Tab-separated table of C-alpha atoms and ligand atoms in Angstrom:
chain	number	residue	atom	x	y	z
Y	1	MET	CA	-0.167	-0.017	-0.179
Y	2	ASN	CA	1.361	3.347	-0.898
Y	3	ALA	CA	2.579	5.132	2.548
Y	4	LYS	CA	1.009	8.448	1.405
Y	5	LEU	CA	-2.366	6.727	1.412
Y	6	ASP	CA	-2.040	5.155	4.771
Y	7	SER	CA	-5.140	6.119	6.862
Y	8	SER	CA	-2.709	7.201	9.670
Y	9	VAL	CA	-2.564	10.606	7.909
Y	10	THR	CA	-5.798	11.624	9.514
Y	11	THR	CA	-4.552	11.000	12.873
Y	12	ARG	CA	-0.825	11.094	12.819
Y	13	PRO	CA	0.890	14.618	14.639
Y	14	VAL	CA	1.308	17.089	12.419
Y	15	THR	CA	3.674	20.296	13.388
Y	16	ARG	CA	4.901	23.476	11.670
Y	17	GLN	CA	7.801	21.164	10.454
Y	18	THR	CA	5.076	19.575	8.578
Y	19	PHE	CA	4.512	22.735	6.359
Y	20	ASP	CA	8.148	22.527	5.035
Y	21	GLU	CA	8.060	18.975	4.207
Y	22	VAL	CA	4.482	18.651	1.956
Y	23	LEU	CA	3.840	22.556	1.326
Y	24	VAL	CA	4.918	24.620	-1.586
Y	25	PRO	CA	7.044	27.197	0.185
Y	26	THR	CA	5.024	30.179	-0.424
Y	27	TYR	CA	4.582	31.359	2.739
Y	28	ALA	CA	6.698	31.521	6.063
Y	29	PRO	CA	4.013	30.923	8.772
Y	30	ALA	CA	4.459	31.424	12.166
Y	31	ALA	CA	6.069	28.982	14.492
Y	32	MET	CA	2.837	28.268	16.295
Y	33	VAL	CA	0.188	26.341	14.655
Y	34	PRO	CA	-3.701	27.333	15.639
Y	35	VAL	CA	-6.006	24.788	16.406
Y	36	ARG	CA	-9.478	26.335	17.362
Y	37	ALA	CA	-10.663	29.643	17.821
Y	38	SER	CA	-13.776	31.406	18.783
Y	39	GLY	CA	-14.533	35.303	18.352
Y	40	LEU	CA	-11.221	36.948	18.831
Y	41	ASP	CA	-9.697	34.174	21.157
Y	42	LEU	CA	-7.385	31.502	19.442
Y	43	TRP	CA	-5.400	28.666	20.853
Y	44	ASP	CA	-2.500	26.566	19.424
Y	45	GLN	CA	-1.297	23.468	19.479
Y	46	ASN	CA	0.186	23.781	22.857
Y	47	GLY	CA	-3.012	25.258	24.320
Y	48	LYS	CA	-1.713	28.576	24.481
Y	49	HIS	CA	-3.951	31.225	24.265
Y	50	TYR	CA	-3.764	34.182	21.794
Y	51	LEU	CA	-6.051	37.498	21.434
Y	52	ASP	CA	-6.441	37.649	17.293
Y	53	PHE	CA	-6.239	41.464	16.047
Y	54	THR	CA	-5.550	39.771	12.330
Y	55	SER	CA	-8.930	38.340	11.692
Y	56	GLY	CA	-6.928	36.100	9.176
Y	57	ILE	CA	-6.087	39.334	7.141
Y	58	ALA	CA	-9.342	41.410	7.648
Y	59	VAL	CA	-11.341	38.222	6.863
Y	60	ALA	CA	-13.113	37.247	9.944
Y	61	SER	CA	-14.857	40.233	10.748
Y	62	LEU	CA	-17.475	38.668	12.631
Y	63	GLY	CA	-15.257	36.858	14.669
Y	64	HIS	CA	-13.872	32.896	14.501
Y	65	CYS	CA	-16.578	30.242	14.354
Y	66	ASN	CA	-19.331	32.881	14.801
Y	67	PRO	CA	-22.311	30.906	15.922
Y	68	VAL	CA	-24.799	32.503	13.672
Y	69	LEU	CA	-22.521	31.654	10.541
Y	70	VAL	CA	-22.124	28.232	11.720
Y	71	GLU	CA	-25.771	27.871	11.853
Y	72	ALA	CA	-26.324	29.276	8.388
Y	73	LEU	CA	-23.532	27.351	6.918
Y	74	THR	CA	-25.030	23.907	8.864
Y	75	ARG	CA	-28.400	24.351	7.511
Y	76	GLN	CA	-27.047	25.071	3.904
Y	77	ALA	CA	-24.727	22.199	4.232
Y	78	ASN	CA	-27.627	20.071	4.914
Y	79	THR	CA	-30.023	21.343	2.095
Y	80	LEU	CA	-27.454	22.003	-1.025
Y	81	TRP	CA	-24.017	22.070	-1.241
Y	82	HIS	CA	-23.268	22.661	-5.084
Y	83	LEU	CA	-24.812	22.798	-8.869
Y	84	GLY	CA	-22.134	24.498	-11.354
Y	85	ASN	CA	-23.563	27.180	-13.496
Y	86	GLY	CA	-25.927	25.384	-15.487
Y	87	TYR	CA	-28.500	26.336	-12.735
Y	88	THR	CA	-29.095	28.853	-10.339
Y	89	ASN	CA	-29.688	28.734	-6.657
Y	90	GLU	CA	-32.037	30.552	-4.188
Y	91	PRO	CA	-28.889	31.917	-1.792
Y	92	VAL	CA	-27.181	33.183	-4.745
Y	93	LEU	CA	-29.859	34.964	-6.075
Y	94	ARG	CA	-30.701	36.264	-2.411
Y	95	LEU	CA	-27.159	37.506	-2.067
Y	96	GLY	CA	-27.351	39.085	-5.426
Y	97	MET	CA	-30.214	41.096	-4.268
Y	98	ALA	CA	-28.775	42.152	-0.835
Y	99	LEU	CA	-25.705	43.469	-2.376
Y	100	THR	CA	-27.286	45.407	-5.319
Y	101	GLU	CA	-29.794	46.903	-3.023
Y	102	ALA	CA	-27.063	48.147	-0.375
Y	103	THR	CA	-24.726	49.323	-2.976
Y	104	PHE	CA	-24.493	51.305	-6.439
Y	105	ALA	CA	-24.309	48.397	-8.265
Y	106	GLU	CA	-27.161	46.594	-10.152
Y	107	ARG	CA	-25.112	43.341	-11.347
Y	108	ALA	CA	-23.019	41.275	-9.087
Y	109	PHE	CA	-20.466	38.258	-10.590
Y	110	PHE	CA	-19.483	35.735	-8.120
Y	111	CYS	CA	-16.281	34.053	-7.670
Y	112	ASN	CA	-13.615	32.771	-5.086
Y	113	SER	CA	-11.188	35.332	-3.930
Y	114	GLY	CA	-10.123	38.795	-4.300
Y	115	ALA	CA	-7.908	37.927	-7.247
Y	116	GLU	CA	-10.674	36.331	-9.022
Y	117	ALA	CA	-12.997	39.404	-8.419
Y	118	ASN	CA	-10.079	41.784	-9.805
Y	119	GLU	CA	-9.531	39.544	-12.779
Y	120	ALA	CA	-13.292	39.753	-13.585
Y	121	ALA	CA	-13.199	43.539	-13.433
Y	122	LEU	CA	-10.230	43.948	-15.437
Y	123	LYS	CA	-11.202	41.460	-17.928
Y	124	LEU	CA	-14.695	43.533	-18.361
Y	125	ALA	CA	-12.958	46.790	-18.540
Y	126	ARG	CA	-10.483	45.516	-21.594
Y	127	LYS	CA	-13.731	44.023	-23.222
Y	128	HIS	CA	-15.657	47.333	-22.536
Y	129	GLY	CA	-12.748	49.455	-23.787
Y	130	HIS	CA	-12.272	47.235	-26.922
Y	131	ALA	CA	-16.135	47.767	-27.637
Y	132	LYS	CA	-15.605	51.377	-27.275
Y	133	GLY	CA	-12.388	51.936	-28.951
Y	134	GLY	CA	-10.852	49.012	-30.390
Y	135	GLU	CA	-7.405	47.695	-29.532
Y	136	GLY	CA	-6.347	51.156	-29.048
Y	137	LYS	CA	-8.383	51.647	-25.623
Y	138	SER	CA	-6.808	48.918	-23.521
Y	139	ARG	CA	-4.408	50.660	-21.407
Y	140	ILE	CA	-5.008	50.220	-17.351
Y	141	VAL	CA	-3.569	52.691	-14.773
Y	142	SER	CA	-3.009	51.379	-11.223
Y	143	CYS	CA	-1.209	52.629	-8.220
Y	144	PHE	CA	2.511	51.808	-7.080
Y	145	SER	CA	2.360	49.749	-3.537
Y	146	SER	CA	-1.126	48.830	-4.437
Y	147	PHE	CA	-1.869	44.973	-4.116
Y	148	HIS	CA	-4.731	43.113	-6.102
Y	149	GLY	CA	-3.917	39.462	-6.221
Y	150	ARG	CA	-1.707	37.130	-7.266
Y	151	THR	CA	-2.890	35.574	-10.730
Y	152	LEU	CA	-0.516	36.994	-13.446
Y	153	PHE	CA	-2.938	39.647	-14.672
Y	154	THR	CA	-3.758	41.244	-10.995
Y	155	VAL	CA	-0.264	41.032	-9.775
Y	156	SER	CA	1.134	42.864	-12.693
Y	157	VAL	CA	-1.544	45.455	-12.022
Y	158	GLY	CA	-0.410	45.602	-8.472
Y	159	GLY	CA	2.151	48.090	-7.660
Y	160	GLN	CA	4.954	46.171	-6.135
Y	161	SER	CA	7.411	44.899	-8.399
Y	162	LYS	CA	8.928	42.236	-5.968
Y	163	TYR	CA	5.625	40.024	-6.865
Y	164	THR	CA	6.024	40.053	-10.329
Y	165	GLU	CA	9.896	39.568	-10.524
Y	166	GLY	CA	10.704	36.134	-12.283
Y	167	PHE	CA	7.185	35.793	-13.944
Y	168	GLU	CA	8.054	37.869	-16.875
Y	169	PRO	CA	6.548	38.266	-19.735
Y	170	LEU	CA	4.059	40.113	-18.060
Y	171	PRO	CA	0.625	41.263	-19.691
Y	172	PRO	CA	1.002	44.865	-21.284
Y	173	ALA	CA	-0.312	48.041	-21.388
Y	174	ILE	CA	-0.301	48.559	-17.410
Y	175	ASP	CA	0.962	51.539	-15.988
Y	176	HIS	CA	1.180	52.758	-12.329
Y	177	ILE	CA	1.183	55.939	-10.792
Y	178	GLU	CA	2.235	57.480	-7.465
Y	179	TYR	CA	-0.965	57.059	-4.788
Y	180	ASN	CA	-2.686	60.306	-4.015
Y	181	ASN	CA	-0.767	62.077	-6.921
Y	182	ILE	CA	-3.478	63.890	-8.682
Y	183	GLU	CA	-0.778	65.211	-10.968
Y	184	ALA	CA	0.284	61.889	-11.746
Y	185	ALA	CA	-3.060	60.717	-12.550
Y	186	ARG	CA	-3.693	63.706	-14.887
Y	187	ALA	CA	-0.595	62.731	-17.271
Y	188	ALA	CA	-1.421	59.149	-17.090
Y	189	ILE	CA	-5.307	58.778	-17.693
Y	190	THR	CA	-5.618	59.629	-21.305
Y	191	ASP	CA	-8.343	58.381	-23.960
Y	192	ASP	CA	-6.295	55.146	-24.372
Y	193	VAL	CA	-7.017	54.091	-20.930
Y	194	CYS	CA	-9.804	51.604	-20.528
Y	195	ALA	CA	-9.708	51.275	-16.567
Y	196	VAL	CA	-8.309	52.738	-13.418
Y	197	ILE	CA	-8.025	50.426	-10.334
Y	198	VAL	CA	-7.597	51.853	-6.953
Y	199	GLU	CA	-8.123	50.757	-3.484
Y	200	PRO	CA	-9.644	53.467	-1.343
Y	201	VAL	CA	-7.312	52.326	1.541
Y	202	GLN	CA	-4.196	50.758	0.430
Y	203	GLY	CA	-3.947	47.711	2.649
Y	204	GLU	CA	-0.736	45.700	1.971
Y	205	GLY	CA	1.039	48.933	0.616
Y	206	GLY	CA	1.282	50.093	4.486
Y	207	VAL	CA	-2.597	51.038	5.555
Y	208	VAL	CA	-2.762	54.481	3.266
Y	209	PRO	CA	-6.094	56.005	3.066
Y	210	GLY	CA	-6.708	57.432	-0.158
Y	211	ASP	CA	-7.125	61.440	-0.331
Y	212	LYS	CA	-10.880	62.414	-1.251
Y	213	ALA	CA	-9.492	64.972	-3.682
Y	214	PHE	CA	-7.420	62.019	-5.399
Y	215	LEU	CA	-10.216	59.325	-5.755
Y	216	GLN	CA	-12.469	62.282	-7.025
Y	217	ALA	CA	-9.812	63.292	-9.744
Y	218	LEU	CA	-9.701	59.621	-10.827
Y	219	ARG	CA	-13.553	59.703	-11.077
Y	220	GLU	CA	-13.690	62.743	-13.078
Y	221	LEU	CA	-10.627	61.633	-15.284
Y	222	CYS	CA	-12.381	58.350	-15.956
Y	223	ASP	CA	-15.587	60.478	-16.932
Y	224	GLN	CA	-13.617	62.431	-19.312
Y	225	THR	CA	-11.785	59.587	-21.129
Y	226	GLY	CA	-14.393	56.976	-20.842
Y	227	ALA	CA	-12.341	54.829	-18.582
Y	228	LEU	CA	-13.919	52.631	-15.977
Y	229	LEU	CA	-13.063	53.383	-12.674
Y	230	ILE	CA	-12.547	50.151	-10.380
Y	231	PHE	CA	-12.709	50.322	-6.370
Y	232	ASP	CA	-10.702	47.093	-4.899
Y	233	GLU	CA	-12.345	46.919	-1.701
Y	234	VAL	CA	-11.489	43.290	-1.092
Y	235	GLN	CA	-9.674	44.506	2.170
Y	236	CYS	CA	-11.182	47.811	3.137
Y	237	GLY	CA	-14.792	46.976	2.266
Y	238	MET	CA	-17.553	45.199	4.123
Y	239	GLY	CA	-17.614	47.217	7.200
Y	240	ARG	CA	-13.829	47.849	7.714
Y	241	THR	CA	-13.905	51.703	7.287
Y	242	GLY	CA	-17.083	51.972	9.225
Y	243	HIS	CA	-19.252	52.208	6.046
Y	244	LEU	CA	-20.668	49.188	4.493
Y	245	PHE	CA	-18.124	50.041	1.464
Y	246	ALA	CA	-15.381	52.741	1.732
Y	247	TYR	CA	-16.744	54.402	-1.504
Y	248	GLN	CA	-19.789	55.243	0.615
Y	249	GLY	CA	-17.838	57.413	3.268
Y	250	TYR	CA	-16.058	58.924	0.346
Y	251	GLY	CA	-19.306	59.644	-1.603
Y	252	ILE	CA	-17.718	58.708	-4.854
Y	253	THR	CA	-19.227	55.971	-7.058
Y	254	PRO	CA	-17.065	53.863	-9.077
Y	255	ASP	CA	-17.965	51.753	-12.055
Y	256	ILE	CA	-17.056	48.629	-10.555
Y	257	LEU	CA	-16.422	47.201	-6.975
Y	258	THR	CA	-14.773	44.197	-6.150
Y	259	SER	CA	-15.029	42.516	-2.766
Y	260	ALA	CA	-13.939	39.278	-0.908
Y	261	LYS	CA	-12.125	38.571	2.218
Y	262	ALA	CA	-14.705	39.767	4.834
Y	263	LEU	CA	-17.550	39.153	2.617
Y	264	GLY	CA	-17.512	35.135	3.527
Y	265	ASN	CA	-15.971	35.812	7.115
Y	266	GLY	CA	-13.306	32.998	5.822
Y	267	TYR	CA	-15.758	30.801	3.821
Y	268	PRO	CA	-14.060	31.664	0.206
Y	269	ILE	CA	-16.317	33.935	-2.073
Y	270	GLY	CA	-15.525	37.026	-4.077
Y	271	ALA	CA	-17.671	39.445	-5.941
Y	272	MET	CA	-17.471	41.864	-8.480
Y	273	LEU	CA	-20.407	44.682	-8.454
Y	274	THR	CA	-21.170	46.712	-11.370
Y	275	THR	CA	-23.989	48.494	-13.408
Y	276	ALA	CA	-26.427	46.697	-15.413
Y	277	GLU	CA	-25.188	48.291	-18.237
Y	278	LEU	CA	-21.390	47.580	-17.780
Y	279	ALA	CA	-22.503	44.064	-16.710
Y	280	ALA	CA	-23.761	43.628	-20.364
Y	281	THR	CA	-20.006	43.502	-21.625
Y	282	LEU	CA	-19.870	40.330	-20.521
Y	283	SER	CA	-22.192	38.095	-22.376
Y	284	VAL	CA	-22.892	34.441	-21.809
Y	285	GLY	CA	-19.849	32.274	-21.881
Y	286	SER	CA	-17.466	35.584	-22.057
Y	287	HIS	CA	-16.473	34.429	-18.266
Y	288	GLY	CA	-16.905	32.302	-15.477
Y	289	THR	CA	-15.798	30.034	-12.653
Y	290	THR	CA	-17.009	26.486	-11.500
Y	291	TYR	CA	-17.647	27.634	-7.751
Y	292	GLY	CA	-18.924	31.436	-8.175
Y	293	GLY	CA	-22.043	31.478	-6.404
Y	294	ASN	CA	-21.933	28.333	-4.793
Y	295	PRO	CA	-25.055	27.864	-2.412
Y	296	LEU	CA	-22.620	27.363	0.905
Y	297	ALA	CA	-20.710	30.548	0.167
Y	298	ALA	CA	-23.513	32.528	-0.884
Y	299	THR	CA	-25.494	31.500	2.685
Y	300	VAL	CA	-22.658	32.527	4.371
Y	301	ALA	CA	-21.951	36.056	2.600
Y	302	LEU	CA	-25.623	36.736	2.821
Y	303	THR	CA	-25.763	36.122	6.842
Y	304	VAL	CA	-22.530	38.102	6.752
Y	305	LEU	CA	-23.977	40.995	4.953
Y	306	ASP	CA	-27.219	41.067	6.898
Y	307	THR	CA	-25.377	41.526	10.201
Y	308	ILE	CA	-22.904	44.308	9.160
Y	309	ASN	CA	-24.915	46.185	7.361
Y	310	GLN	CA	-26.959	47.480	10.249
Y	311	PRO	CA	-26.537	51.497	11.292
Y	312	ALA	CA	-25.820	50.205	14.942
Y	313	PHE	CA	-23.092	47.694	13.721
Y	314	LEU	CA	-21.476	50.195	11.680
Y	315	ALA	CA	-21.479	52.835	14.223
Y	316	ARG	CA	-19.795	50.607	16.676
Y	317	VAL	CA	-17.303	49.898	14.204
Y	318	ASN	CA	-16.260	53.728	14.205
Y	319	GLU	CA	-16.658	53.883	18.027
Y	320	ALA	CA	-14.369	50.934	18.257
Y	321	SER	CA	-11.921	52.587	15.668
Y	322	GLY	CA	-11.546	55.422	17.975
Y	323	THR	CA	-10.701	53.591	20.642
Y	324	LEU	CA	-8.279	51.448	19.002
Y	325	THR	CA	-6.887	54.893	17.608
Y	326	ALA	CA	-6.094	56.021	20.995
Y	327	MET	CA	-4.803	52.984	22.596
Y	328	LEU	CA	-2.174	52.920	19.623
Y	329	GLU	CA	-1.359	56.636	19.438
Y	330	GLY	CA	-0.825	56.268	23.415
Y	331	LEU	CA	1.657	53.343	22.445
Y	332	CYS	CA	3.492	56.002	20.149
Y	333	LYS	CA	3.730	58.519	22.594
Y	334	ASP	CA	5.063	56.036	25.191
Y	335	TYR	CA	7.432	54.347	22.689
Y	336	PRO	CA	8.760	57.060	20.240
Y	337	GLU	CA	12.148	55.022	19.930
Y	338	ILE	CA	9.844	52.185	18.385
Y	339	LEU	CA	6.599	53.681	17.105
Y	340	SER	CA	5.888	56.933	15.241
Y	341	SER	CA	2.350	57.463	14.144
Y	342	VAL	CA	-0.924	55.838	13.405
Y	343	ARG	CA	-2.847	55.846	10.174
Y	344	GLY	CA	-5.789	54.380	8.385
Y	345	SER	CA	-9.466	53.913	8.537
Y	346	GLY	CA	-11.965	52.581	10.692
Y	347	LEU	CA	-10.406	49.226	12.111
Y	348	LEU	CA	-7.932	48.879	9.530
Y	349	LEU	CA	-4.968	50.465	11.287
Y	350	GLY	CA	-1.426	50.935	10.791
Y	351	VAL	CA	1.178	51.753	13.047
Y	352	VAL	CA	4.372	53.245	11.376
Y	353	VAL	CA	7.485	52.310	12.888
Y	354	ALA	CA	10.068	54.599	14.209
Y	355	ASP	CA	13.389	55.369	11.937
Y	356	ALA	CA	15.398	53.028	14.415
Y	357	TRP	CA	12.921	50.406	13.656
Y	358	LYS	CA	12.213	50.625	9.798
Y	359	GLY	CA	12.542	47.454	8.096
Y	360	LYS	CA	11.753	45.716	11.349
Y	361	SER	CA	7.938	45.624	11.522
Y	362	LYS	CA	8.288	41.819	11.612
Y	363	ASP	CA	10.198	41.996	15.117
Y	364	ILE	CA	7.425	43.742	16.673
Y	365	GLN	CA	4.825	41.067	15.348
Y	366	LYS	CA	6.878	38.562	16.496
Y	367	ALA	CA	7.399	39.906	20.070
Y	368	ALA	CA	3.650	40.555	20.452
Y	369	GLU	CA	2.816	37.109	19.542
Y	370	ALA	CA	5.475	35.570	21.916
Y	371	GLU	CA	3.064	37.502	24.543
Y	372	GLY	CA	-0.243	36.461	23.222
Y	373	LEU	CA	-1.106	38.852	20.737
Y	374	MET	CA	-1.590	38.262	16.874
Y	375	VAL	CA	-1.159	41.577	14.658
Y	376	LEU	CA	-0.393	41.719	10.966
Y	377	ILE	CA	2.484	43.831	9.172
Y	378	ALA	CA	1.923	45.890	5.995
Y	379	GLY	CA	5.553	45.892	4.632
Y	380	THR	CA	8.428	46.101	6.631
Y	381	ASP	CA	7.752	49.262	8.172
Y	382	VAL	CA	4.113	49.057	9.352
Y	383	VAL	CA	2.442	47.042	12.212
Y	384	ARG	CA	-1.192	46.456	10.853
Y	385	PHE	CA	-4.152	46.071	13.026
Y	386	ALA	CA	-7.455	44.360	11.650
Y	387	PRO	CA	-9.380	43.220	14.514
Y	388	ALA	CA	-12.707	41.332	13.773
Y	389	LEU	CA	-15.412	44.316	13.791
Y	390	ILE	CA	-16.822	42.489	16.888
Y	391	VAL	CA	-13.835	43.660	18.928
Y	392	SER	CA	-14.753	45.034	22.346
Y	393	ASP	CA	-13.216	47.671	24.401
Y	394	ALA	CA	-11.961	45.263	27.144
Y	395	GLN	CA	-10.071	43.264	24.113
Y	396	ILE	CA	-8.653	46.767	22.893
Y	397	ALA	CA	-7.393	47.315	26.333
Y	398	GLU	CA	-5.927	43.823	26.737
Y	399	ALA	CA	-4.091	44.545	23.340
Y	400	GLY	CA	-2.509	47.431	24.543
Y	401	ARG	CA	-1.668	45.863	27.585
Y	402	ILE	CA	0.008	42.895	25.844
Y	403	LEU	CA	1.779	45.512	23.489
Y	404	ARG	CA	3.405	47.432	26.304
Y	405	VAL	CA	4.736	44.168	27.753
Y	406	ALA	CA	6.006	43.532	24.077
Y	407	LEU	CA	7.565	46.841	23.592
Y	408	ASP	CA	9.201	46.833	26.919
Y	409	GLY	CA	11.053	43.488	25.951
Y	410	LEU	CA	12.346	44.981	22.599
Y	411	LYS	CA	13.197	48.337	24.436
Y	412	GLY	CA	15.759	45.858	26.457
I	1	PLP	C1	-6.667	45.024	-1.578
I	1	PLP	C2	-6.634	43.500	-2.067
I	1	PLP	N1	-7.205	43.295	-3.090
I	1	PLP	C3	-7.164	41.805	-3.540
I	1	PLP	C4	-6.387	40.983	-2.802
I	1	PLP	C5	-6.556	39.592	-3.135
I	1	PLP	O1	-7.270	38.847	-2.299
I	1	PLP	P1	-7.168	37.180	-2.357
I	1	PLP	O2	-6.160	36.787	-1.654
I	1	PLP	O3	-8.521	36.825	-2.153
I	1	PLP	O4	-7.062	36.798	-3.995
I	1	PLP	C6	-5.895	41.491	-1.533
I	1	PLP	C7	-5.484	40.491	-0.543
I	1	PLP	O5	-4.926	40.984	0.234
I	1	PLP	C8	-6.422	42.642	-1.143
I	1	PLP	O6	-5.796	43.063	0.156
């Protein structure tokens, strides 16, 4: 019998080292292996407790193993799992209705991830450009430091060359401008552009909010040139900024909006939202994916949306944002040799490290984890905080206490 098929694989001990032995080394996960979690509490293989201020990179916004979501998923799992696109299903129809009623959009396309949502948006924009201006209207403008996913198209559109190195040749006709630079936008967005893609708040690029004037200028330039404005809200959407979607806080409406991450709270789903007119660009057979709009994913997303898109829920996100910001600003004041300033929006916040700690955000992350607090980094100079949106004031205070212990240790 093939040793690999030995049934003991289901019971044999696995450790962090197993990762190196059986998985493609695309990640360098932490030394501890989480085994269970509830809300913002998480435990590793050794039973050690952590307070999770990452929510799986801005995904589990309603907390781990949220009982309402578990109930909805279990109910659907006992009803109908999967069909394929030859049939539609009730959960996806309800989710489409809910998302279009809650946003500018009139049509939704469902897929499985943020990269796929952006891939769909960019393909739609290219096809729309071809229809309007032929091959000549195909250029895509994006921002440096942006992140839009890891397919070859989305990683090329993303503004971080470290992610494309070695994967050349890249898709052509993609240009990058400095984020929040209106002059650069004016120079780049001309009649040959089919799409401008931007994160209203850059997440991976360092937790940098877009200036309202910049996003407004992108809207105007797109209107003037007939380019489509794509807001990538994969990380900053679904309540994270205190609005259901960040565009609603800015009062600037895109032509296409992409969502994923928190949309499924950890159950994989992505969505591209757009107008009825633009949706008609993608006719039957022009784009698709086997699992998009699967009843299980759609049920979870519908339940997430129903929970988050409530005035009281969003008001609490804003309140918690104020509490977390104040806590982090207190740390910057008390540990100026390590931390310098706080930026971000809602519950997507970044603490910029002080000059002496430039390039070492990971060390701060590791020190916090050793004390029992999970945080993220956004590049080498920013420690990123993206707790579940249900975070309590007591949990924010506890995170502050743990961070002080960790920072005291780093100060030496
Ligand atoms: C703004 C943004 N867009 C797209 C993506 C890609 O999403 P996924 O990893 O689900 O493909 C991410 C992931 O971090 C993101 O932050």
